Every structure is written in structure tokens, then in C-alpha cells.
């Protein structure tokens, strides 16, 4: 599974960085940075991040 | 129809109702799950109603209704009854009375009817149409007007009012906000000093503040009231439930006295996991997801399927963006009796300010405002320490 963020949708709300700081963070300008791959042990945090995004910008892609 | 012949009714087609229904199916309940919704639409992303103009810059051709669809709705095991309201419920005989005149017998019930916008007149009233913003149809109308009319007057000072002002700005509208005394932007949540700074930020972005009651302007331009919400519980009257502020439930979202009735989302008032002995009702997207999941699992467990999650492990937090300023709030600042600035200057929130809210000396909430994200990692640390210390929050409660 791979994390995908729709950059047109994303408004840098940073809710994902609260749920799953291992994969998501805001840089000093407030822009989202994220890592696509994640470990199994972080899967529930990642799901939490998907749910937390108020504009549904995050999806999980099964190839990868 | 499932072999068991059992039926479960979910009242409300919002995210809480959908997640409860999905949890029931995931747990493998042997029942037909029917979702009733008085709106004509399947579940959509409600927070998205005020987040950006349509079509959005950079994505021409994107229409709001399609853009806000929630994925994963076409599950054959779910029956949708859209455009169908539940007028009354008889919890003793387990029957719902529908707006179509039909009745619906259930074995299990999930109450997920959400809230509606509060109005100052309790309805239409007055010579000029007042709009409110809760549903997709409301939002479609408001977006169309903003695109066309060039001016909007907004009554209210909370999240929805402020996001709407910012949205109208993106459409290039003239924005007027009506202020009743002591009610600047976010004042009720973040206190006077930050509210005054926010008012300045809004004014700098072209918002005009006028004193006054929620009275429409005489020029007949768009007028929107965003002055809070009212839980949709009238349909449950006559069943002896505590409906004083939404529907009261226990820590597993069960309605006391009714083995087979659960509630979730904006309408549910449940024991606050972070303040012993207190009840809380939270109007946030993630709360609706988590309480919806929990209600579905608890109902499944009562039917002998799956296991109910013991409690919510979630901490309320949200983000809003107004005129380029990110406003993040976690915990319950409203419960505080004092506030301390951790970083930055509350008079200049655009340069970053981080505030901790205390009650009896213990942190109960955090707020972070910034145009960039200078103190974001500190905000997340503070939020985590709030989360890791429910004992502190309990002691403070
Ligand atoms: C403009 C706006 C912006 C928001 N932004 C954010 C945000 O950025 N972040 C955040 O966390 N939260 C935000 N929220 C709050 C969030 O949208 C809600 O917390 C969430 O949608 C609640 O979901 P729910 O399923 O409990 O209720 P609802 O979404 O209200 O769903 C309830 C449904 O039940 C229907 N219904 C009611 N009574 C009946 C009946 N008797 N019979 C049949 N159907 C009935 C209603 O019409 C509605 O469709 C926002 C809300 C609004 C209005
Ligand atoms: S929560 Fe959503 S909008 Fe916010 S930064 Fe993450 S992906 Fe972007």
C-alpha cells in the first residue's frame, strides 16, 4: 500500500500530521510533506490520517 | 433480505450513519441495513462545503456534488432510502414512522440524525430570505450566489461563519460580518485578545464589520446566518429519552434503557473520555467517524457479532483556514479558566501564536494560529501531551 495525496485538494490543514507524524509533516512554510510508503505497525495511524483529513485528500493505493 | 430476517435502521445518511452501517457489515451482522436520509444525496464530505470555490482554481470542470462524494458507497448490502425522513419513532414497539406514510420495523436502530443550523427567527420569517449553511443544497445555492452576486452579509462568529467569509473572499465578493456585542471572530472559543487580532486580520482582507443583530441588509443581497446548531431529535420525542442536548448515550454509544438503540455523530452526547463525570457532544468530522464506527460495532456485539471497542481513543482537534491563516484547535478551550501564550504574539497570529488553555492549572486545550507552520511541531507535542494525560484532564474536570 502506498499513500497518495491529491495536491489540488490538499489545503495544508495538517490534520494528517497529528494522526501520523511518522509519514506526514508540515514544513516551515506550512506546506505538507509526506512519505508514500509506511510500515505495517503504522497502518492504523495512517488510516486515522486518511479519516482525519477534512477534505478527503489522502487515499491509499494498493499497488506498491 | 438476510436469512436471519433481521433489519437495522440507520437514521441519518451523514458520515456517522454511513460508518455505523459499514461497521455493522464489517462485523458480519446477519441483517438488512437500511439508511434513511431526508436529504436527496448519498453521504458527502460536509466540511468540504466551505473549503474552496467551485470550480476550484487549477481544476476547471470540477463540480461540487461530485467532488465531495464519499468513496465506497456502492455496497449491495446497504439499502438507501434517500429523500425519506423519519417523522417519529416508537422505541418500545421498535417501529419508525416515515415521511412517506410507511412504517419500518427494526431489530436494531442507529440514531445519526446530526444537527441543523440554528436560526434567529426559528424559520423563514422577515421580509428578506435568510440562508443557512448545513446541507449540500444550501451550499450549492450559496456558492452560486457568491459566484454571481458580488456581496454577502454574514451573521455569526464561529467556524462556519468565518470559513464562509474567507470563501466569499476567494469568489471576489464584498463581505460584511454582523457583530453582536462581545462576539468577534472565534471569541467564544479563543478569547478576547485573539479575537481582536483576528478581527484585524479579517479587516485587512477586506471584511467590513457592522454592529447589529442578525438582520438582513436592505439591499436584498445574499444574507447567511451561521449562528450555531440545533440537534435533530424532535423525531425521538415521546420515548422518555434525555434529549436536553442531543441524545444521551453511554461510553459504547448505547441509549440507556434500550438494548438495541445506539447514537453517533453530532447528535450523540457521550461520557467525555477526557473529563470523568462529564458528558460531551462534539460536532467534528472525525468524531462522527469514530463514534459511528463504535456505535456500529456495539450494535453488532449486541447481536453476537464482532467485539465492541471499549472506548474512544480519540482526542478532538480540528483545523480551519481563513484568509490564508491556519487555525488549529485541540481539546476543549471553552472549559478553561486561564490561557498562557507558549510561543509567538497573540496580537499577530499571522506570524504564529501558540496558546495553551488551562483549568485549575492543568492543560485542557491548545490553539495554534499561523500563516506558515513555524511552531507546528511544538503544537503537535502539546497536543500529544494533552492526549497522554487524560488523568490531568480528569483532575481538571
Ligand atoms: C459548513 C461546514 C463546515 C464544516 N467543517 C468542518 C471541518 O473543517 N472539520 C470538522 O471536523 N468538522 C467540520 N464540520 C462538522 C462536520 O461536518 C460534522 O461534524 C459531521 O458532518 C457530522 O456528521 P453526522 O453524520 O453526525 O451528521 P450530519 O452530517 O448532519 O448527518 C445527519 C443527516 O441526517 C439527516 N436527518 C436528520 N434528521 C433526520 C430524520 N428524522 N430522518 C431522516 N434523515 C434525517 C440530515 O438531513 C443529515 O443528512 C463542518 C460542518 C459544516 C456545516
Ligand atoms: S489533513 Fe488533508 S488537507 Fe490537511 S495537510 Fe493533510 S492531506 Fe492536506
Short mmCIF file of C-alpha atoms and ligand atoms in Angstrom, two decimals:
data_model
loop_
_atom_site.label_atom_id
_atom_site.label_comp_id
_atom_site.label_asym_id
_atom_site.label_seq_id
_atom_site.Cartn_x
_atom_site.Cartn_y
_atom_site.Cartn_z
CA UNK A 1 0.00 0.00 0.00
CA UNK A 2 1.13 3.47 -0.90
CA UNK A 3 -0.05 6.85 0.36
CA UNK A 4 -1.30 9.31 -2.24
CA UNK A 5 -2.20 12.93 -1.52
CA UNK A 6 -4.26 14.84 -4.06
CA UNK A 7 -2.34 18.13 -4.21
CA UNK A 8 -5.22 20.03 -5.77
CA UNK A 9 -7.47 19.07 -2.90
CA UNK A 10 -4.97 19.34 -0.04
CA UNK A 11 -5.17 22.66 1.79
CA UNK A 12 -2.31 22.01 4.18
CA UNK A 13 -4.63 21.66 7.15
CA UNK A 14 -2.07 19.41 8.82
CA UNK A 15 -4.61 17.10 10.45
CA UNK A 16 -2.73 14.14 8.95
CA UNK A 17 0.48 15.24 10.66
CA UNK A 18 -1.30 14.94 14.00
CA UNK A 19 -2.59 11.43 13.31
CA UNK A 20 0.52 10.01 11.66
CA UNK A 21 3.61 12.18 12.24
CA UNK A 22 5.83 9.35 11.02
CA UNK A 23 4.60 9.93 7.46
CA UNK A 24 3.22 13.46 7.31
CA UNK A 25 4.63 16.83 8.36
CA UNK A 26 4.21 20.49 7.54
CA UNK A 27 7.36 22.38 6.59
CA UNK A 28 8.12 25.86 7.96
CA UNK A 29 6.03 27.47 5.22
CA UNK A 30 3.09 25.28 6.12
CA UNK A 31 3.34 23.04 3.05
CA UNK A 32 2.62 19.36 3.50
CA UNK A 33 5.47 16.89 3.07
CA UNK A 34 4.83 13.18 3.20
CA UNK A 35 6.39 9.80 2.64
CA UNK A 36 4.46 7.36 0.42
CA UNK A 37 5.45 4.07 1.99
CA UNK A 38 4.70 3.00 5.54
CA UNK A 39 5.31 0.07 7.88
CA UNK A 40 2.56 -2.33 8.94
CA UNK A 41 2.85 -1.18 12.52
CA UNK A 42 1.87 2.34 11.45
CA UNK A 43 -1.13 1.21 9.40
CA UNK A 44 -3.75 2.24 11.94
CA UNK A 45 -2.19 5.71 12.30
CA UNK A 46 -2.26 6.06 8.52
CA UNK A 47 -5.94 5.06 8.39
CA UNK A 48 -6.56 7.63 11.08
CA UNK A 49 -4.84 10.24 8.93
CA UNK A 50 -7.00 9.29 5.92
CA UNK A 51 -10.14 9.75 8.05
CA UNK A 52 -8.91 12.94 9.71
CA UNK A 53 -8.32 14.92 6.55
CA UNK A 54 -11.32 17.25 6.35
CA UNK A 55 -11.15 17.45 2.55
CA UNK A 56 -10.51 13.75 1.83
CA UNK A 57 -7.24 14.46 0.08
CA UNK A 58 -5.50 11.26 1.18
CA UNK A 59 -6.06 7.86 -0.41
CA UNK A 60 -4.30 4.53 -0.16
CA UNK A 61 -3.24 2.89 -3.36
CA UNK A 62 -2.79 -0.87 -3.30
CA UNK A 63 -0.06 -1.24 -5.93
CA UNK A 64 3.32 -0.62 -4.37
CA UNK B 1 -33.38 -9.77 2.75
CA UNK B 2 -30.85 -11.50 5.00
CA UNK B 3 -31.61 -15.06 6.12
CA UNK B 4 -31.95 -14.03 9.75
CA UNK B 5 -34.70 -11.72 8.55
CA UNK B 6 -33.46 -9.04 10.92
CA UNK B 7 -33.48 -5.37 9.97
CA UNK B 8 -31.38 -2.49 11.22
CA UNK B 9 -32.45 1.09 10.64
CA UNK B 10 -29.92 3.90 10.46
CA UNK B 11 -31.50 7.34 10.72
CA UNK B 12 -29.26 9.88 9.02
CA UNK B 13 -27.24 9.46 5.82
CA UNK B 14 -24.29 11.56 7.01
CA UNK B 15 -20.84 10.20 7.75
CA UNK B 16 -21.79 8.88 11.22
CA UNK B 17 -24.69 6.86 9.80
CA UNK B 18 -22.58 5.56 6.93
CA UNK B 19 -19.71 4.50 9.20
CA UNK B 20 -22.11 2.77 11.61
CA UNK B 21 -23.65 0.87 8.68
CA UNK B 22 -20.20 -0.08 7.35
CA UNK B 23 -19.08 -1.28 10.79
CA UNK B 24 -22.18 -3.47 11.04
CA UNK B 25 -21.42 -5.07 7.69
CA UNK B 26 -17.72 -5.48 8.54
CA UNK B 27 -18.72 -7.29 11.73
CA UNK B 28 -20.82 -9.64 9.60
CA UNK B 29 -24.23 -8.98 11.12
CA UNK B 30 -26.94 -11.09 9.64
CA UNK B 31 -29.37 -8.30 8.87
CA UNK B 32 -30.57 -5.91 6.22
CA UNK B 33 -29.18 -2.44 6.90
CA UNK B 34 -31.36 0.45 5.74
CA UNK B 35 -30.13 4.06 5.80
CA UNK B 36 -32.78 6.79 5.92
CA UNK B 37 -31.83 10.30 4.87
CA UNK B 38 -34.10 13.28 4.41
CA UNK B 39 -31.55 14.86 2.07
CA UNK B 40 -31.68 13.64 -1.53
CA UNK B 41 -27.93 12.92 -1.59
CA UNK B 42 -25.82 9.99 -0.56
CA UNK B 43 -23.15 10.69 2.05
CA UNK B 44 -20.88 13.57 1.13
CA UNK B 45 -17.97 15.41 2.70
CA UNK B 46 -19.73 18.10 4.71
CA UNK B 47 -16.59 20.02 5.78
CA UNK B 48 -15.83 20.45 2.08
CA UNK B 49 -18.88 22.69 1.64
CA UNK B 50 -16.91 25.75 2.74
CA UNK B 51 -13.34 24.82 1.93
CA UNK B 52 -12.93 26.11 -1.61
CA UNK B 53 -14.71 27.75 -4.53
CA UNK B 54 -16.12 25.72 -7.40
CA UNK B 55 -14.76 25.09 -9.89
CA UNK B 56 -11.51 25.28 -7.93
CA UNK B 57 -8.55 27.12 -9.41
CA UNK B 58 -6.36 24.57 -11.15
CA UNK B 59 -9.21 22.09 -11.65
CA UNK B 60 -11.75 23.52 -14.07
CA UNK B 61 -14.80 21.38 -14.63
CA UNK B 62 -14.89 20.10 -11.06
CA UNK B 63 -18.45 20.29 -9.73
CA UNK B 64 -19.11 20.43 -6.01
CA UNK B 65 -21.50 17.49 -5.62
CA UNK B 66 -19.21 15.04 -7.43
CA UNK B 67 -16.08 16.40 -5.80
CA UNK B 68 -17.48 15.90 -2.29
CA UNK B 69 -18.79 12.37 -2.76
CA UNK B 70 -17.58 9.97 -0.09
CA UNK B 71 -15.92 6.92 -1.65
CA UNK B 72 -17.03 3.33 -1.16
CA UNK B 73 -20.81 3.78 -1.04
CA UNK B 74 -21.90 1.13 -3.51
CA UNK B 75 -22.16 -1.81 -1.18
CA UNK B 76 -25.02 -4.06 -2.23
CA UNK B 77 -25.72 -4.97 1.34
CA UNK B 78 -26.82 -1.39 2.09
CA UNK B 79 -30.28 -0.11 1.26
CA UNK B 80 -30.58 3.66 0.82
CA UNK B 81 -33.88 5.42 1.45
CA UNK B 82 -32.98 8.94 0.40
CA UNK B 83 -35.38 11.85 0.41
CA UNK B 84 -37.16 9.96 3.18
CA UNK B 85 -37.40 11.46 6.64
CA UNK B 86 -38.21 9.60 9.82
CA UNK B 87 -41.03 11.61 11.38
CA UNK B 88 -41.41 9.74 14.66
CA UNK B 89 -40.06 6.65 16.37
CA UNK B 90 -41.66 4.28 18.82
CA UNK B 91 -38.74 2.70 20.63
CA UNK B 92 -40.91 0.33 22.66
CA UNK B 93 -42.61 -1.28 19.67
CA UNK B 94 -39.46 -0.78 17.54
CA UNK B 95 -41.11 0.98 14.66
CA UNK B 96 -40.25 4.08 12.67
CA UNK B 97 -42.90 6.27 11.01
CA UNK B 98 -41.65 7.64 7.71
CA UNK B 99 -42.45 10.86 5.87
CA UNK B 100 -43.89 8.73 3.07
CA UNK B 101 -46.59 7.40 5.40
CA UNK B 102 -44.95 3.96 5.61
CA UNK B 103 -43.74 2.29 8.77
CA UNK B 104 -40.46 0.42 9.26
CA UNK B 105 -39.98 -2.30 11.88
CA UNK B 106 -36.45 -2.66 13.17
CA UNK B 107 -34.46 -5.02 15.36
CA UNK B 108 -31.66 -2.53 15.85
CA UNK B 109 -31.54 1.26 15.47
CA UNK B 110 -28.73 3.77 14.97
CA UNK B 111 -29.57 7.42 15.59
CA UNK B 112 -27.30 9.55 13.39
CA UNK B 113 -29.54 12.48 12.58
CA UNK B 114 -26.91 15.16 13.18
CA UNK B 115 -27.71 18.80 13.77
CA UNK B 116 -29.21 21.60 11.71
CA UNK B 117 -28.37 25.28 11.52
CA UNK B 118 -29.87 27.45 14.21
CA UNK B 119 -31.89 30.44 13.01
CA UNK B 120 -32.69 33.66 14.84
CA UNK B 121 -36.32 33.61 13.78
CA UNK B 122 -36.86 29.88 14.14
CA UNK B 123 -37.55 29.58 10.44
CA UNK B 124 -38.16 31.78 7.44
CA UNK B 125 -39.69 34.98 8.85
CA UNK B 126 -38.78 38.54 7.90
CA UNK B 127 -39.08 40.20 4.55
CA UNK B 128 -35.73 39.05 3.20
CA UNK B 129 -34.67 35.44 2.73
CA UNK B 130 -32.12 34.30 5.26
CA UNK B 131 -29.95 31.44 4.26
CA UNK B 132 -28.25 28.92 6.47
CA UNK B 133 -25.40 26.59 5.58
CA UNK B 134 -25.60 22.97 6.60
CA UNK B 135 -26.56 20.77 3.66
CA UNK B 136 -25.30 20.30 0.12
CA UNK B 137 -28.37 22.03 -1.33
CA UNK B 138 -27.81 25.07 0.93
CA UNK B 139 -24.18 25.13 -0.13
CA UNK B 140 -24.95 24.80 -3.86
CA UNK B 141 -27.22 27.81 -3.61
CA UNK B 142 -24.73 29.87 -1.61
CA UNK B 143 -21.83 29.07 -3.95
CA UNK B 144 -23.97 30.03 -6.95
CA UNK B 145 -24.92 33.31 -5.30
CA UNK B 146 -21.34 34.09 -4.28
CA UNK B 147 -20.19 33.47 -7.84
CA UNK B 148 -22.86 35.79 -9.18
CA UNK B 149 -23.86 38.40 -6.65
CA UNK B 150 -20.69 40.11 -5.51
CA UNK B 151 -21.83 40.70 -1.94
CA UNK B 152 -22.61 38.68 1.16
CA UNK B 153 -23.64 39.59 4.68
CA UNK B 154 -22.86 37.03 7.38
CA UNK B 155 -24.25 36.81 10.90
CA UNK B 156 -22.15 34.71 13.25
CA UNK B 157 -18.59 34.42 14.54
CA UNK B 158 -17.78 30.70 14.67
CA UNK B 159 -16.06 28.27 12.30
CA UNK B 160 -18.78 28.20 9.65
CA UNK B 161 -19.24 32.00 9.60
CA UNK B 162 -15.50 32.62 9.36
CA UNK B 163 -14.88 29.97 6.69
CA UNK B 164 -17.77 31.36 4.68
CA UNK B 165 -16.30 34.87 4.87
CA UNK B 166 -12.99 33.54 3.61
CA UNK B 167 -14.71 31.55 0.85
CA UNK B 168 -16.64 34.64 -0.27
CA UNK B 169 -13.32 36.48 -0.41
CA UNK B 170 -11.99 33.80 -2.78
CA UNK B 171 -15.00 34.39 -5.04
CA UNK B 172 -14.10 38.07 -5.03
CA UNK B 173 -17.19 39.12 -3.06
CA UNK B 174 -17.62 42.10 -0.80
CA UNK B 175 -18.00 40.62 2.71
CA UNK B 176 -19.90 42.17 5.60
CA UNK B 177 -19.90 40.46 9.00
CA UNK B 178 -22.51 41.45 11.56
CA UNK B 179 -21.21 41.62 15.08
CA UNK B 180 -23.28 41.49 18.18
CA UNK B 181 -21.55 42.97 21.24
CA UNK B 182 -18.65 40.85 22.58
CA UNK B 183 -18.85 38.43 19.67
CA UNK B 184 -15.83 38.95 17.42
CA UNK B 185 -14.45 36.05 15.31
CA UNK B 186 -13.82 32.94 17.44
CA UNK B 187 -14.22 34.94 20.64
CA UNK B 188 -16.28 32.26 22.36
CA UNK B 189 -13.59 29.67 21.67
CA UNK B 190 -10.27 31.52 21.73
CA UNK B 191 -10.89 34.52 23.96
CA UNK B 192 -10.88 38.27 23.57
CA UNK B 193 -7.27 39.04 22.66
CA UNK B 194 -7.02 36.58 19.79
CA UNK B 195 -10.49 37.51 18.61
CA UNK B 196 -9.50 41.16 18.33
CA UNK B 197 -6.37 40.23 16.36
CA UNK B 198 -8.46 38.01 14.09
CA UNK B 199 -10.92 40.83 13.52
CA UNK B 200 -7.96 42.93 12.36
CA UNK B 201 -6.81 40.08 10.07
CA UNK B 202 -10.28 39.83 8.53
CA UNK B 203 -10.50 43.62 8.07
CA UNK B 204 -7.09 43.60 6.39
CA UNK B 205 -8.55 41.12 3.89
CA UNK B 206 -11.45 43.39 3.07
CA UNK B 207 -14.14 42.25 5.53
CA UNK B 208 -16.33 45.05 6.86
CA UNK B 209 -17.67 44.65 10.38
CA UNK B 210 -21.01 46.20 11.21
CA UNK B 211 -22.62 46.24 14.61
CA UNK B 212 -26.03 44.78 14.68
CA UNK B 213 -28.46 41.98 15.19
CA UNK B 214 -28.85 39.27 12.63
CA UNK B 215 -31.00 41.48 10.42
CA UNK B 216 -30.70 41.20 6.66
CA UNK B 217 -29.37 44.22 4.84
CA UNK B 218 -31.99 46.20 2.96
CA UNK B 219 -30.25 45.84 -0.41
CA UNK B 220 -31.52 42.24 -0.71
CA UNK B 221 -28.09 40.75 -1.37
CA UNK B 222 -27.18 37.30 -0.03
CA UNK B 223 -27.63 37.04 3.74
CA UNK B 224 -26.38 33.99 5.61
CA UNK B 225 -26.94 33.18 9.25
CA UNK B 226 -24.27 30.97 10.79
CA UNK B 227 -25.09 31.26 14.45
CA UNK B 228 -24.79 27.72 15.73
CA UNK B 229 -26.72 24.49 15.53
CA UNK B 230 -29.62 22.51 16.95
CA UNK B 231 -29.59 18.69 17.35
CA UNK B 232 -32.19 16.87 15.22
CA UNK B 233 -34.03 14.98 17.96
CA UNK B 234 -37.68 16.02 17.60
CA UNK B 235 -38.50 12.72 15.88
CA UNK B 236 -37.47 10.88 19.06
CA UNK B 237 -39.85 12.70 21.38
CA UNK B 238 -42.33 10.74 23.46
CA UNK B 239 -39.92 7.91 24.28
CA UNK B 240 -38.74 9.23 27.63
CA UNK B 241 -35.16 9.84 26.41
CA UNK B 242 -32.85 12.54 27.75
CA UNK B 243 -32.91 14.91 24.75
CA UNK B 244 -31.75 18.02 26.64
CA UNK B 245 -28.71 18.37 24.33
CA UNK B 246 -28.74 15.76 21.61
CA UNK B 247 -29.20 12.10 22.52
CA UNK B 248 -27.56 10.86 25.67
CA UNK B 249 -25.63 7.60 25.32
CA UNK B 250 -23.16 5.54 27.35
CA UNK B 251 -19.46 5.03 26.58
CA UNK B 252 -20.36 2.43 23.92
CA UNK B 253 -22.87 4.77 22.27
CA UNK B 254 -25.87 2.85 23.59
CA UNK B 255 -29.01 4.72 24.56
CA UNK B 256 -29.64 3.89 28.24
CA UNK B 257 -32.66 1.67 28.78
CA UNK B 258 -32.72 0.45 25.17
CA UNK B 259 -30.54 -2.59 24.41
CA UNK B 260 -30.96 -2.15 20.65
CA UNK B 261 -30.67 1.61 20.16
CA UNK B 262 -27.38 3.46 19.61
CA UNK B 263 -26.49 7.02 18.62
CA UNK B 264 -23.44 8.58 16.96
CA UNK B 265 -22.04 11.73 15.40
CA UNK B 266 -23.01 15.33 16.03
CA UNK B 267 -26.25 14.30 17.72
CA UNK B 268 -24.70 11.99 20.37
CA UNK B 269 -23.81 13.19 23.85
CA UNK B 270 -21.46 10.71 25.47
CA UNK B 271 -19.25 10.42 28.57
CA UNK B 272 -16.21 12.59 27.93
CA UNK B 273 -13.20 10.22 27.90
CA UNK B 274 -11.03 13.15 28.99
CA UNK B 275 -13.11 14.53 31.87
CA UNK B 276 -14.58 11.98 34.26
CA UNK B 277 -18.19 12.53 35.15
CA UNK B 278 -18.84 14.93 32.28
CA UNK B 279 -20.75 14.45 29.08
CA UNK B 280 -19.62 15.85 25.77
CA UNK B 281 -21.21 16.38 22.36
CA UNK B 282 -18.72 17.16 19.62
CA UNK B 283 -19.52 18.47 16.15
CA UNK B 284 -16.45 17.33 14.23
CA UNK B 285 -15.98 15.12 11.18
CA UNK B 286 -13.52 12.72 12.83
CA UNK B 287 -15.75 12.44 15.88
CA UNK B 288 -18.64 11.39 13.63
CA UNK B 289 -16.40 8.75 12.02
CA UNK B 290 -15.15 7.33 15.30
CA UNK B 291 -18.46 7.38 17.18
CA UNK B 292 -20.20 5.98 14.07
CA UNK B 293 -17.73 3.06 13.93
CA UNK B 294 -18.18 2.49 17.64
CA UNK B 295 -21.99 2.56 17.51
CA UNK B 296 -21.98 0.06 14.63
CA UNK B 297 -19.61 -2.28 16.44
CA UNK B 298 -21.51 -2.04 19.70
CA UNK B 299 -24.78 -2.84 17.93
CA UNK B 300 -23.08 -5.78 16.17
CA UNK B 301 -21.75 -7.01 19.54
CA UNK B 302 -25.27 -6.84 21.00
CA UNK B 303 -26.32 -9.18 18.15
CA UNK B 304 -23.43 -11.50 18.95
CA UNK B 305 -21.12 -10.34 16.16
CA UNK B 306 -17.63 -8.85 16.50
CA UNK B 307 -16.49 -7.18 19.67
CA UNK B 308 -17.36 -3.67 20.76
CA UNK B 309 -14.36 -1.40 21.09
CA UNK B 310 -14.25 -0.50 24.79
CA UNK B 311 -13.89 3.24 24.34
CA UNK B 312 -12.92 6.08 22.06
CA UNK B 313 -9.20 6.65 21.85
CA UNK B 314 -9.55 9.91 20.05
CA UNK B 315 -8.90 13.48 21.03
CA UNK B 316 -10.96 16.28 19.49
CA UNK B 317 -8.98 18.52 17.17
CA UNK B 318 -9.71 20.47 14.04
CA UNK B 319 -8.22 22.90 11.56
CA UNK B 320 -9.69 25.80 9.68
CA UNK B 321 -8.18 28.21 7.20
CA UNK B 322 -9.39 31.78 6.99
CA UNK B 323 -7.84 34.24 4.56
CA UNK B 324 -4.66 32.17 4.45
CA UNK B 325 -4.36 31.83 8.22
CA UNK B 326 -4.41 28.30 9.61
CA UNK B 327 -6.36 27.96 12.88
CA UNK B 328 -5.85 24.68 14.72
CA UNK B 329 -7.66 23.85 17.93
CA UNK B 330 -7.41 20.77 20.12
CA UNK B 331 -9.03 19.72 23.35
CA UNK B 332 -11.64 21.93 24.91
CA UNK B 333 -10.50 25.57 25.29
CA UNK B 334 -14.06 26.50 26.28
CA UNK B 335 -13.64 24.59 29.54
CA UNK B 336 -10.59 26.66 30.54
CA UNK B 337 -10.32 29.33 33.23
CA UNK B 338 -6.93 30.66 32.09
CA UNK B 339 -4.76 30.82 28.99
CA UNK B 340 -0.99 31.13 28.53
CA UNK B 341 0.94 32.06 25.43
CA UNK B 342 3.54 29.36 24.74
CA UNK B 343 5.05 30.86 21.59
CA UNK B 344 4.55 33.93 19.44
CA UNK B 345 2.42 37.03 19.85
CA UNK B 346 -1.37 36.82 20.15
CA UNK B 347 -1.67 40.27 18.59
CA UNK B 348 -0.03 38.95 15.40
CA UNK B 349 -1.41 35.48 14.78
CA UNK B 350 -0.18 35.53 11.17
CA UNK B 351 3.38 35.31 12.50
CA UNK B 352 2.44 32.31 14.59
CA UNK B 353 0.97 32.07 18.06
CA UNK B 354 0.57 29.01 20.23
CA UNK B 355 -1.71 29.20 23.26
CA UNK B 356 -2.33 26.66 25.98
CA UNK B 357 -5.67 26.72 27.82
CA UNK B 358 -5.74 25.70 31.48
CA UNK B 359 -8.31 24.77 34.01
CA UNK B 360 -7.24 24.70 37.65
CA UNK B 361 -3.66 24.90 36.35
CA UNK B 362 -3.97 21.82 34.14
CA UNK B 363 -3.91 22.00 30.33
CA UNK B 364 -7.32 21.26 28.74
CA UNK B 365 -6.77 22.68 25.27
CA UNK B 366 -4.31 24.14 22.75
CA UNK B 367 -4.75 26.54 19.86
CA UNK B 368 -2.26 27.35 17.13
CA UNK B 369 -2.62 30.11 14.56
CA UNK B 370 -0.11 30.75 11.81
CA UNK B 371 0.21 31.75 8.18
CA UNK B 372 3.02 29.22 7.82
CA UNK B 373 3.82 26.42 10.23
CA UNK B 374 6.65 27.78 12.38
CA UNK B 375 5.55 26.16 15.63
CA UNK B 376 3.74 23.17 14.20
CA UNK B 377 5.94 20.54 15.82
CA UNK B 378 5.53 22.23 19.22
CA UNK B 379 1.76 22.28 18.66
CA UNK B 380 1.74 18.56 17.95
CA UNK B 381 3.88 17.93 21.04
CA UNK B 382 1.47 19.92 23.21
CA UNK B 383 -1.47 18.10 21.68
CA UNK B 384 0.19 14.78 22.41
CA UNK B 385 0.88 15.71 26.00
CA UNK B 386 -2.81 16.63 26.36
CA UNK B 387 -3.69 13.28 24.89
CA UNK B 388 -1.22 11.35 27.02
CA UNK B 389 -2.51 12.88 30.19
CA UNK B 390 -6.22 12.23 30.42
CA UNK B 391 -5.68 11.94 34.16
CA UNK B 392 -4.75 15.61 34.17
CA UNK B 393 -7.85 16.49 32.21
CA UNK B 394 -9.93 14.43 34.61
CA UNK B 395 -8.39 16.11 37.62
CA UNK B 396 -9.17 19.43 35.97
CA UNK B 397 -12.76 18.46 35.31
C1 LIG C 1 -20.03 24.19 6.55
C2 LIG C 1 -19.47 23.18 7.50
C3 LIG C 1 -18.08 23.03 7.61
C4 LIG C 1 -17.53 22.08 8.49
N1 LIG C 1 -16.16 21.97 8.55
C5 LIG C 1 -15.62 21.05 9.39
C6 LIG C 1 -14.19 20.88 9.45
O1 LIG C 1 -13.41 21.56 8.78
N2 LIG C 1 -13.69 19.93 10.29
C7 LIG C 1 -14.50 19.16 11.06
O2 LIG C 1 -14.02 18.31 11.81
N3 LIG C 1 -15.87 19.29 11.02
C8 LIG C 1 -16.43 20.22 10.20
N4 LIG C 1 -17.81 20.35 10.16
C9 LIG C 1 -18.64 19.46 11.00
C10 LIG C 1 -18.85 18.10 10.34
O3 LIG C 1 -19.29 18.28 9.03
C11 LIG C 1 -19.86 17.29 11.16
O4 LIG C 1 -19.31 17.05 12.44
C12 LIG C 1 -20.23 15.94 10.54
O5 LIG C 1 -20.62 16.08 9.21
C13 LIG C 1 -21.34 15.28 11.36
O6 LIG C 1 -21.77 14.10 10.75
P1 LIG C 1 -23.11 13.38 11.24
O7 LIG C 1 -23.23 12.19 10.37
O8 LIG C 1 -23.11 13.22 12.70
O9 LIG C 1 -24.29 14.41 10.95
P2 LIG C 1 -24.80 15.03 9.59
O10 LIG C 1 -23.70 15.12 8.62
O11 LIG C 1 -25.54 16.27 9.96
O12 LIG C 1 -25.83 13.94 9.02
C14 LIG C 1 -27.12 13.77 9.52
C15 LIG C 1 -28.07 13.52 8.37
O13 LIG C 1 -29.31 13.07 8.88
C16 LIG C 1 -30.37 13.74 8.23
N5 LIG C 1 -31.55 13.68 9.11
C17 LIG C 1 -31.77 14.41 10.23
N6 LIG C 1 -32.94 14.06 10.79
C18 LIG C 1 -33.46 13.07 10.02
C19 LIG C 1 -34.68 12.32 10.09
N7 LIG C 1 -35.54 12.48 11.08
N8 LIG C 1 -34.90 11.42 9.11
C20 LIG C 1 -34.01 11.23 8.10
N9 LIG C 1 -32.86 11.92 8.00
C21 LIG C 1 -32.59 12.83 8.94
C22 LIG C 1 -29.81 15.10 7.98
O14 LIG C 1 -30.51 15.78 6.97
C23 LIG C 1 -28.38 14.76 7.55
O15 LIG C 1 -28.33 14.45 6.20
C24 LIG C 1 -18.39 21.29 9.29
C25 LIG C 1 -19.78 21.45 9.19
C26 LIG C 1 -20.32 22.38 8.31
C27 LIG C 1 -21.81 22.54 8.22
S1 LIG C 2 -5.06 16.76 6.50
FE1 LIG C 2 -5.59 16.73 4.34
S2 LIG C 2 -5.64 18.86 3.73
FE2 LIG C 2 -4.56 18.70 5.62
S3 LIG C 2 -2.40 18.59 5.08
FE3 LIG C 2 -3.16 16.52 5.40
S4 LIG C 2 -3.77 15.91 3.36
FE4 LIG C 2 -3.60 18.10 3.27
#
